[in-house]
Amino acid sequence: MPGSQWYPVAMSIDAVLSDMDHPFRRDADETDRLIALSDGVIAIAITLLVLEITVPSVPAGSSMSILPQLVLEQWDEFVGYALSFLVIGLYWVLHRRVFVHIDRHDRGLLWLNLLFLLLVAFVPYGTSLFTTYPNQFGITVYAGVLALTGFSLALLWGYASRKELVEEGLTSRIALVQEARFLASPLVFILSIAVAAVDPMLAVLSWGLLIPINAVLQSRLADSLERPSQQSR
């Protein structure tokens, strides 16, 4: 039938019109690709951390009984691995929190996310430098890399909030608590850089502040998320 020849064309036109009626559906699909890329880069960065831990070799003519001592002398490598793993994991959680609230994105958000991934991918190098030279210089470079990574994530959140790319109904209190969470970790690392000039070991110990600070901010965020739901009842 002649009319049947136009059926595929009509279906194509309907598909185009449907996409025009739902622009945010395509935007959401692209956002999913953005998240998938981010997860992949972060996963690779975490995997590279363990590759920096070298297996000690027993010198020729020495007894194997010294092997435990050689492993213990690698304490800085294990500390660097564990800390970097936890910090990258924290940044992944915060990155996920950013995109929980983001409904759409623009070119600026894409580039800021790439900046964040650029710095995440650089963390294994900073970790290797710290474990090889656990002095003031190594600590400064390592803490600087982690601080810049955190600041890039805070910049990503600030841009999304300012450009109104986040979901509707997000209160200013929640936005501020989120911003505080993003800034807390890099500020601790900036503080450790100053402390390293006086006492490098104390600078390393100051990184332990990340645990209570993030715990408090997470509690504040949970309270902020519960308040709107309680008020709506």
Coordinates of N, CA and C in Angstrom, one line a residue:
M1 N 0.8 -1.2 0.0 CA 0.0 0.0 0.0 C 0.9 1.3 0.0
P2 N 0.5 2.3 -0.7 CA 1.3 3.5 -0.8 C 1.6 4.1 0.6
G3 N 0.5 4.1 1.4 CA 0.6 4.7 2.8 C 1.7 4.0 3.6
S4 N 1.9 2.7 3.4 CA 2.9 2.0 4.2 C 4.3 2.5 3.9
Q5 N 4.6 3.1 2.8 CA 5.9 3.6 2.5 C 6.3 4.7 3.4
W6 N 5.3 5.5 3.8 CA 5.6 6.6 4.6 C 5.6 6.3 6.1
Y7 N 5.3 5.0 6.5 CA 5.2 4.6 7.9 C 6.5 4.8 8.6
P8 N 7.7 4.3 8.1 CA 9.0 4.5 8.7 C 9.3 5.9 8.9
V9 N 9.0 6.7 7.9 CA 9.3 8.2 8.0 C 8.5 8.8 9.1
A10 N 7.3 8.4 9.2 CA 6.4 9.0 10.3 C 6.9 8.6 11.6
M11 N 7.4 7.3 11.7 CA 7.9 6.9 13.0 C 9.2 7.6 13.4
S12 N 10.0 8.0 12.4 CA 11.2 8.7 12.7 C 10.9 10.1 13.2
I13 N 9.9 10.7 12.5 CA 9.5 12.1 12.9 C 9.0 12.1 14.3
D14 N 8.2 11.1 14.6 CA 7.6 11.0 16.0 C 8.7 10.8 17.0
A15 N 9.8 10.1 16.7 CA 10.9 9.9 17.6 C 11.6 11.2 17.8
V16 N 11.8 12.0 16.8 CA 12.5 13.3 16.9 C 11.7 14.2 17.8
L17 N 10.4 14.3 17.5 CA 9.5 15.1 18.3 C 9.5 14.7 19.7
S18 N 9.5 13.4 20.0 CA 9.5 12.9 21.3 C 10.8 13.4 22.1
D19 N 11.9 13.3 21.4 CA 13.2 13.8 22.0 C 13.1 15.3 22.3
M20 N 12.5 16.0 21.4 CA 12.4 17.5 21.6 C 11.5 17.8 22.8
D21 N 10.5 16.9 23.0 CA 9.6 17.1 24.1 C 10.2 16.7 25.4
H22 N 11.3 15.9 25.4 CA 12.0 15.5 26.6 C 13.5 15.7 26.5
P23 N 13.9 17.0 26.5 CA 15.3 17.3 26.4 C 16.1 16.9 27.6
F24 N 15.5 16.9 28.8 CA 16.2 16.6 30.0 C 16.4 15.1 30.1
R25 N 15.6 14.2 29.3 CA 15.9 12.8 29.4 C 17.2 12.5 28.7
R26 N 17.5 13.2 27.6 CA 18.8 13.0 27.0 C 19.9 13.6 27.8
D27 N 19.7 14.7 28.5 CA 20.6 15.3 29.4 C 21.0 14.4 30.6
A28 N 19.9 13.7 31.1 CA 20.1 12.7 32.1 C 21.0 11.5 31.7
D29 N 20.7 11.1 30.4 CA 21.5 10.0 29.9 C 23.0 10.4 29.8
E30 N 23.3 11.6 29.4 CA 24.7 12.1 29.3 C 25.3 12.3 30.7
T31 N 24.5 12.7 31.7 CA 25.0 12.7 33.1 C 25.4 11.4 33.6
D32 N 24.6 10.4 33.2 CA 25.0 9.0 33.6 C 26.3 8.6 33.0
R33 N 26.6 9.0 31.8 CA 27.9 8.7 31.2 C 29.0 9.5 31.9
L34 N 28.7 10.7 32.3 CA 29.7 11.5 33.1 C 30.0 10.8 34.4
I35 N 29.0 10.3 35.1 CA 29.2 9.6 36.3 C 30.0 8.3 36.1
A36 N 29.7 7.6 35.0 CA 30.4 6.3 34.7 C 31.9 6.6 34.5
L37 N 32.2 7.6 33.7 CA 33.6 8.0 33.5 C 34.3 8.3 34.8
S38 N 33.6 9.1 35.6 CA 34.2 9.4 36.9 C 34.5 8.2 37.8
D39 N 33.6 7.3 37.8 CA 33.7 6.1 38.6 C 34.9 5.3 38.1
G40 N 35.0 5.2 36.8 CA 36.1 4.4 36.2 C 37.5 5.0 36.5
V41 N 37.6 6.4 36.4 CA 38.9 7.0 36.7 C 39.3 6.8 38.1
I42 N 38.3 7.0 39.0 CA 38.5 6.9 40.5 C 38.9 5.4 40.8
A43 N 38.3 4.5 40.2 CA 38.6 3.1 40.4 C 40.0 2.7 40.0
I44 N 40.5 3.3 38.8 CA 41.8 3.1 38.4 C 42.8 3.7 39.3
A45 N 42.5 4.9 39.8 CA 43.5 5.6 40.7 C 43.6 4.8 42.0
I46 N 42.6 4.3 42.5 CA 42.7 3.5 43.7 C 43.5 2.2 43.5
T47 N 43.3 1.6 42.3 CA 44.0 0.4 42.0 C 45.5 0.7 41.8
L48 N 45.9 1.8 41.3 CA 47.3 2.1 41.1 C 48.0 2.3 42.4
L49 N 47.2 2.7 43.5 CA 47.9 2.9 44.8 C 48.6 1.7 45.3
V50 N 48.0 0.6 45.2 CA 48.6 -0.7 45.7 C 49.8 -1.1 44.9
L51 N 49.8 -0.7 43.6 CA 51.0 -1.0 42.8 C 52.2 -0.3 43.2
E52 N 52.1 0.8 44.0 CA 53.2 1.5 44.5 C 53.9 0.9 45.6
I53 N 53.3 -0.1 46.2 CA 53.9 -0.9 47.4 C 54.8 -1.9 46.8
T54 N 56.0 -1.8 47.1 CA 57.0 -2.7 46.6 C 57.2 -3.9 47.5
V55 N 57.6 -5.0 47.0 CA 57.9 -6.2 47.8 C 59.4 -6.1 48.2
P56 N 59.7 -6.1 49.5 CA 61.1 -6.0 49.9 C 61.9 -7.2 49.4
S57 N 63.1 -7.0 49.1 CA 64.0 -8.1 48.7 C 65.1 -8.3 49.8
V58 N 65.3 -9.5 50.1 CA 66.3 -9.9 51.1 C 67.7 -9.8 50.5
P59 N 68.6 -9.0 51.0 CA 70.0 -9.0 50.4 C 70.7 -10.3 50.4
A60 N 71.5 -10.5 49.3 CA 72.2 -11.8 49.2 C 73.0 -12.1 50.4
G61 N 72.9 -13.3 50.8 CA 73.7 -13.7 52.0 C 73.1 -13.4 53.3
S62 N 71.9 -12.8 53.3 CA 71.2 -12.5 54.6 C 70.2 -13.6 54.8
S63 N 69.8 -13.7 56.1 CA 68.8 -14.7 56.5 C 67.4 -14.2 56.2
M64 N 66.5 -15.1 55.9 CA 65.2 -14.7 55.7 C 64.5 -14.2 57.0
S65 N 65.1 -14.3 58.1 CA 64.5 -13.9 59.3 C 64.4 -12.3 59.4
I66 N 65.2 -11.6 58.5 CA 65.1 -10.2 58.5 C 64.0 -9.7 57.7
L67 N 63.2 -10.6 57.0 CA 62.1 -10.1 56.2 C 61.1 -9.4 56.9
P68 N 60.6 -9.8 58.1 CA 59.6 -9.0 58.8 C 60.1 -7.6 59.1
Q69 N 61.4 -7.5 59.4 CA 61.9 -6.1 59.7 C 61.9 -5.3 58.5
L70 N 62.2 -5.9 57.3 CA 62.1 -5.1 56.0 C 60.7 -4.7 55.7
V71 N 59.7 -5.5 56.0 CA 58.3 -5.1 55.8 C 57.9 -4.0 56.7
L72 N 58.4 -4.1 58.0 CA 58.0 -3.0 58.9 C 58.6 -1.7 58.5
E73 N 59.8 -1.7 57.9 CA 60.4 -0.5 57.4 C 59.7 0.2 56.3
Q74 N 58.7 -0.5 55.7 CA 57.8 0.0 54.7 C 56.6 0.7 55.2
W75 N 56.6 1.1 56.5 CA 55.4 1.6 57.2 C 54.9 2.8 56.4
D76 N 55.8 3.6 55.9 CA 55.3 4.8 55.2 C 54.5 4.5 53.9
E77 N 54.9 3.4 53.2 CA 54.2 3.0 52.0 C 52.8 2.5 52.4
F78 N 52.7 1.8 53.5 CA 51.3 1.3 53.9 C 50.5 2.4 54.4
V79 N 51.1 3.4 55.1 CA 50.3 4.6 55.6 C 49.8 5.4 54.4
G80 N 50.7 5.6 53.4 CA 50.3 6.3 52.2 C 49.2 5.7 51.5
Y81 N 49.3 4.3 51.3 CA 48.3 3.6 50.6 C 47.0 3.7 51.3
A82 N 47.0 3.4 52.6 CA 45.7 3.4 53.4 C 45.1 4.8 53.4
L83 N 45.9 5.8 53.6 CA 45.3 7.2 53.7 C 44.8 7.6 52.3
S84 N 45.6 7.4 51.2 CA 45.1 7.8 49.9 C 43.9 7.0 49.5
F85 N 43.8 5.7 49.9 CA 42.6 4.9 49.6 C 41.4 5.6 50.3
L86 N 41.5 5.9 51.5 CA 40.4 6.5 52.3 C 40.0 7.8 51.8
V87 N 41.0 8.7 51.4 CA 40.7 10.0 51.0 C 40.1 10.0 49.6
I88 N 40.6 9.1 48.7 CA 39.9 9.0 47.4 C 38.5 8.4 47.5
G89 N 38.4 7.5 48.5 CA 37.1 6.9 48.7 C 36.1 8.0 49.3
L90 N 36.6 8.9 50.1 CA 35.8 10.0 50.7 C 35.4 10.9 49.5
Y91 N 36.4 11.3 48.7 CA 36.1 12.2 47.5 C 35.1 11.5 46.6
W92 N 35.2 10.2 46.4 CA 34.2 9.5 45.6 C 32.8 9.6 46.2
V93 N 32.7 9.4 47.5 CA 31.4 9.6 48.2 C 30.8 11.0 48.0
L94 N 31.7 12.0 48.2 CA 31.3 13.4 48.0 C 30.9 13.7 46.6
H95 N 31.7 13.1 45.6 CA 31.4 13.3 44.2 C 30.0 12.7 43.9
R96 N 29.7 11.5 44.5 CA 28.4 10.9 44.3 C 27.3 11.8 44.9
R97 N 27.6 12.4 46.0 CA 26.6 13.3 46.7 C 26.3 14.5 45.8
V98 N 27.3 15.0 45.1 CA 27.1 16.1 44.2 C 26.1 15.7 43.1
F99 N 26.3 14.6 42.5 CA 25.4 14.2 41.4 C 24.1 13.6 41.8
V100 N 24.0 13.4 43.1 CA 22.6 13.0 43.6 C 21.7 14.2 43.5
H101 N 22.3 15.4 43.6 CA 21.4 16.6 43.6 C 21.4 17.3 42.2
I102 N 22.3 16.9 41.3 CA 22.4 17.5 40.0 C 21.4 16.9 39.0
D103 N 20.5 17.7 38.4 CA 19.5 17.3 37.5 C 20.0 17.4 36.0
R104 N 20.9 18.3 35.8 CA 21.4 18.5 34.4 C 22.8 19.1 34.5
H105 N 23.4 19.3 33.4 CA 24.8 19.8 33.4 C 25.0 20.6 32.1
D106 N 26.0 21.4 32.2 CA 26.4 22.2 31.0 C 27.9 22.0 30.7
R107 N 28.5 22.7 29.8 CA 29.9 22.5 29.4 C 30.8 22.9 30.5
G108 N 30.5 23.9 31.3 CA 31.3 24.3 32.4 C 31.4 23.2 33.5
L109 N 30.3 22.5 33.8 CA 30.3 21.4 34.7 C 31.1 20.3 34.2
L110 N 31.1 20.0 32.9 CA 31.9 18.9 32.3 C 33.4 19.2 32.5
W111 N 33.8 20.4 32.3 CA 35.2 20.7 32.4 C 35.7 20.7 33.8
L112 N 34.8 21.2 34.7 CA 35.2 21.1 36.2 C 35.3 19.7 36.7
N113 N 34.4 18.8 36.1 CA 34.5 17.4 36.5 C 35.8 16.8 36.0
L114 N 36.2 17.2 34.8 CA 37.4 16.7 34.2 C 38.6 17.2 35.0
L115 N 38.5 18.4 35.5 CA 39.6 18.9 36.4 C 39.7 18.1 37.7
F116 N 38.6 17.7 38.3 CA 38.6 16.9 39.4 C 39.2 15.5 39.1
L117 N 38.9 14.9 38.0 CA 39.4 13.6 37.6 C 40.9 13.7 37.3
L118 N 41.3 14.8 36.7 CA 42.8 15.1 36.5 C 43.6 15.0 37.8
L119 N 43.0 15.6 38.8 CA 43.7 15.6 40.1 C 43.6 14.3 40.8
V120 N 42.5 13.6 40.7 CA 42.4 12.3 41.3 C 43.4 11.4 40.7
A121 N 43.6 11.4 39.4 CA 44.5 10.5 38.7 C 46.0 10.8 39.1
F122 N 46.2 12.0 39.7 CA 47.6 12.4 40.1 C 47.9 12.0 41.5
V123 N 46.9 11.6 42.2 CA 47.1 11.2 43.6 C 48.1 10.1 43.8
P124 N 48.1 9.0 42.9 CA 49.1 7.9 43.1 C 50.5 8.5 43.0
Y125 N 50.8 9.5 42.2 CA 52.1 10.0 42.1 C 52.5 10.7 43.4
G126 N 51.5 11.5 43.9 CA 51.8 12.2 45.2 C 52.0 11.2 46.3
T127 N 51.3 10.1 46.3 CA 51.4 9.1 47.3 C 52.8 8.5 47.2
S128 N 53.3 8.2 46.0 CA 54.6 7.6 45.8 C 55.7 8.5 46.2
L129 N 55.5 9.8 46.0 CA 56.5 10.8 46.4 C 56.6 10.8 47.9
F130 N 55.4 10.8 48.6 CA 55.4 10.9 50.0 C 56.0 9.6 50.7
T131 N 55.7 8.5 50.1 CA 56.3 7.2 50.7 C 57.8 7.1 50.4
T132 N 58.3 7.7 49.4 CA 59.7 7.6 49.1 C 60.5 8.7 49.9
Y133 N 59.9 9.8 50.0 CA 60.5 10.9 50.8 C 59.5 11.4 51.8
P134 N 59.4 10.7 53.0 CA 58.4 11.2 54.0 C 59.0 12.3 54.8
N135 N 59.4 13.4 54.1 CA 60.0 14.5 54.8 C 59.0 15.7 54.6
Q136 N 59.5 16.9 54.9 CA 58.7 18.1 54.7 C 58.2 18.3 53.2
F137 N 59.2 18.1 52.3 CA 58.8 18.3 50.9 C 57.8 17.2 50.4
G138 N 58.1 16.0 50.8 CA 57.1 14.9 50.4 C 55.7 15.1 50.9
I139 N 55.7 15.5 52.2 CA 54.4 15.7 52.9 C 53.7 16.9 52.2
T140 N 54.5 18.0 51.9 CA 53.9 19.2 51.3 C 53.3 18.9 49.9
V141 N 54.0 18.1 49.1 CA 53.5 17.8 47.8 C 52.3 16.9 47.9
Y142 N 52.3 15.9 48.7 CA 51.2 15.0 48.9 C 50.0 15.7 49.4
A143 N 50.1 16.5 50.5 CA 49.0 17.2 51.0 C 48.5 18.2 50.0
G144 N 49.4 18.8 49.3 CA 48.9 19.8 48.3 C 48.1 19.2 47.2
V145 N 48.5 18.0 46.7 CA 47.7 17.3 45.7 C 46.3 16.9 46.2
L146 N 46.2 16.4 47.5 CA 44.9 16.0 48.0 C 44.1 17.3 48.3
A147 N 44.7 18.4 48.7 CA 44.0 19.6 48.9 C 43.4 20.2 47.6
L148 N 44.2 20.2 46.6 CA 43.7 20.7 45.3 C 42.6 19.8 44.8
T149 N 42.7 18.5 45.0 CA 41.6 17.6 44.6 C 40.3 17.9 45.3
G150 N 40.4 18.2 46.6 CA 39.2 18.5 47.4 C 38.6 19.9 47.0
F151 N 39.5 20.8 46.7 CA 39.0 22.2 46.3 C 38.4 22.1 44.9
S152 N 38.8 21.3 44.0 CA 38.2 21.1 42.7 C 36.8 20.6 42.9
L153 N 36.6 19.7 43.8 CA 35.3 19.1 44.1 C 34.3 20.2 44.7
A154 N 34.9 21.0 45.6 CA 34.1 22.1 46.2 C 33.7 23.1 45.1
L155 N 34.7 23.3 44.1 CA 34.4 24.2 43.0 C 33.3 23.7 42.1
L156 N 33.3 22.4 41.9 CA 32.3 21.7 41.1 C 30.9 21.9 41.8
W157 N 30.8 21.7 43.1 CA 29.5 21.9 43.8 C 29.1 23.3 43.7
G158 N 30.0 24.2 44.0 CA 29.7 25.7 44.0 C 29.2 26.1 42.6
Y159 N 29.8 25.6 41.5 CA 29.4 26.0 40.2 C 28.0 25.4 39.9
A160 N 27.7 24.2 40.3 CA 26.4 23.6 40.0 C 25.3 24.3 40.8
S161 N 25.6 24.7 42.0 CA 24.6 25.5 42.8 C 24.4 26.8 42.3
R162 N 25.4 27.5 41.9 CA 25.3 28.9 41.3 C 24.6 28.9 40.0
K163 N 24.8 27.9 39.2 CA 24.2 27.8 37.9 C 22.8 27.2 37.9
E164 N 22.3 26.8 39.1 CA 21.0 26.2 39.3 C 20.9 24.9 38.5
L165 N 21.9 24.1 38.6 CA 21.9 22.8 37.9 C 21.4 21.7 38.9
V166 N 21.2 22.1 40.1 CA 20.8 21.1 41.1 C 19.3 21.0 41.1
E167 N 18.8 20.0 41.8 CA 17.4 19.7 41.8 C 16.6 20.8 42.5
E168 N 15.3 21.0 42.2 CA 14.5 22.0 42.8 C 14.2 21.6 44.2
G169 N 14.0 22.5 45.1 CA 13.7 22.3 46.5 C 14.9 22.1 47.4
L170 N 16.1 22.2 46.9 CA 17.3 22.0 47.7 C 17.5 23.3 48.5
T171 N 17.4 23.2 49.8 CA 17.4 24.4 50.7 C 18.9 24.9 50.8
S172 N 18.9 26.2 51.1 CA 20.2 26.9 51.2 C 21.1 26.3 52.3
R173 N 20.4 25.8 53.4 CA 21.1 25.2 54.5 C 21.8 23.9 54.1
I174 N 21.1 23.1 53.3 CA 21.7 21.8 52.8 C 22.9 22.2 51.9
A175 N 22.7 23.2 51.0 CA 23.8 23.6 50.1 C 25.0 24.0 50.9
L176 N 24.8 24.8 52.0 CA 25.9 25.3 52.8 C 26.6 24.1 53.5
V177 N 25.9 23.2 54.1 CA 26.5 22.1 54.8 C 27.3 21.2 53.8
Q178 N 26.7 21.0 52.6 CA 27.5 20.3 51.6 C 28.8 21.0 51.3
E179 N 28.7 22.3 51.1 CA 29.9 23.0 50.8 C 30.9 22.9 51.9
A180 N 30.5 22.9 53.1 CA 31.4 22.8 54.2 C 32.1 21.4 54.2
R181 N 31.3 20.4 53.9 CA 31.9 19.1 53.8 C 33.0 19.0 52.7
F182 N 32.7 19.7 51.6 CA 33.7 19.6 50.5 C 35.0 20.4 50.8
L183 N 34.8 21.4 51.7 CA 36.0 22.3 52.0 C 36.8 21.7 53.2
A184 N 36.1 20.9 54.0 CA 36.8 20.5 55.3 C 38.1 19.7 55.0
S185 N 38.0 18.7 54.2 CA 39.2 17.9 54.0 C 40.4 18.7 53.4
P186 N 40.2 19.4 52.3 CA 41.3 20.2 51.8 C 41.9 21.2 52.7
L187 N 41.1 21.8 53.6 CA 41.6 22.7 54.6 C 42.4 22.0 55.6
V188 N 42.1 20.8 56.0 CA 42.9 20.0 56.9 C 44.3 19.7 56.2
F189 N 44.3 19.4 55.0 CA 45.6 19.2 54.3 C 46.4 20.5 54.1
I190 N 45.8 21.6 53.9 CA 46.5 22.9 53.9 C 47.1 23.2 55.3
L191 N 46.4 22.9 56.3 CA 46.9 23.0 57.7 C 48.1 22.2 57.9
S192 N 48.1 20.9 57.4 CA 49.2 20.0 57.6 C 50.4 20.5 56.9
I193 N 50.3 21.2 55.8 CA 51.4 21.8 55.1 C 52.2 22.8 55.9
A194 N 51.4 23.6 56.6 CA 52.0 24.6 57.6 C 52.7 23.9 58.7
V195 N 52.0 22.8 59.3 CA 52.6 22.1 60.4 C 53.8 21.4 60.0
A196 N 53.9 20.9 58.7 CA 55.1 20.1 58.3 C 56.3 21.0 58.3
A197 N 56.2 22.3 58.2 CA 57.4 23.2 58.3 C 58.0 23.1 59.7
V198 N 57.2 22.7 60.7 CA 57.7 22.7 62.1 C 58.0 21.3 62.5
D199 N 57.1 20.4 62.2 CA 57.2 19.0 62.6 C 56.5 18.1 61.6
P200 N 57.3 17.4 60.7 CA 56.6 16.6 59.7 C 55.8 15.4 60.3
M201 N 56.2 14.8 61.3 CA 55.4 13.7 61.9 C 54.1 14.2 62.5
L202 N 54.1 15.4 63.1 CA 52.9 16.0 63.6 C 51.9 16.3 62.4
A203 N 52.5 16.7 61.3 CA 51.7 17.0 60.1 C 50.9 15.8 59.7
V204 N 51.6 14.6 59.7 CA 51.0 13.4 59.3 C 49.9 13.0 60.3
L205 N 50.1 13.2 61.6 CA 49.1 12.9 62.6 C 47.9 13.8 62.5
S206 N 48.1 15.1 62.0 CA 47.0 16.0 61.8 C 46.0 15.5 60.8
W207 N 46.4 14.6 59.9 CA 45.4 14.1 59.0 C 44.3 13.3 59.7
G208 N 44.6 12.9 60.9 CA 43.5 12.1 61.6 C 42.3 13.0 61.9
L209 N 42.5 14.3 61.8 CA 41.3 15.2 62.1 C 40.2 15.0 61.0
L210 N 40.6 14.4 59.9 CA 39.6 14.2 58.9 C 38.4 13.3 59.4
I211 N 38.7 12.4 60.3 CA 37.6 11.5 60.7 C 36.6 12.2 61.5
P212 N 36.9 12.9 62.7 CA 35.9 13.6 63.4 C 35.2 14.7 62.7
I213 N 36.0 15.5 61.9 CA 35.4 16.6 61.2 C 34.3 16.1 60.2
N214 N 34.6 15.1 59.4 CA 33.7 14.6 58.4 C 32.5 13.9 59.1
A215 N 32.7 13.3 60.3 CA 31.6 12.7 61.0 C 30.6 13.7 61.5
V216 N 31.1 14.8 62.0 CA 30.3 15.9 62.5 C 29.5 16.5 61.3
L217 N 30.2 16.8 60.2 CA 29.5 17.4 59.1 C 28.5 16.5 58.5
Q218 N 28.7 15.2 58.5 CA 27.8 14.2 58.0 C 26.5 14.2 58.9
S219 N 26.7 14.3 60.2 CA 25.6 14.4 61.1 C 24.8 15.7 60.9
R220 N 25.4 16.8 60.6 CA 24.7 18.1 60.3 C 23.9 17.9 59.0
L221 N 24.5 17.3 58.1 CA 23.8 17.1 56.8 C 22.6 16.2 57.0
A222 N 22.7 15.2 57.7 CA 21.6 14.3 58.0 C 20.4 15.0 58.7
D223 N 20.8 15.9 59.6 CA 19.8 16.7 60.3 C 19.1 17.7 59.3
S224 N 19.9 18.3 58.4 CA 19.3 19.2 57.4 C 18.4 18.5 56.4
L225 N 18.7 17.3 56.1 CA 17.9 16.5 55.2 C 16.6 16.1 55.9
E226 N 16.6 15.9 57.2 CA 15.4 15.4 57.9 C 14.4 16.5 58.2
R227 N 14.9 17.7 58.3 CA 14.1 18.9 58.7 C 13.0 19.1 57.7
P228 N 13.3 19.2 56.4 CA 12.3 19.5 55.4 C 11.2 18.4 55.4
S229 N 11.6 17.1 55.5 CA 10.6 16.0 55.5 C 9.7 16.1 56.8
Q230 N 10.3 16.5 57.9 CA 9.4 16.7 59.1 C 8.5 17.8 59.0
Q231 N 8.9 18.9 58.4 CA 8.1 20.1 58.2 C 6.9 19.8 57.2
S232 N 7.1 18.9 56.3 CA 6.1 18.7 55.3 C 5.0 17.7 55.8
R233 N 5.2 17.1 57.0 CA 4.2 16.2 57.5 C 3.1 17.0 58.2

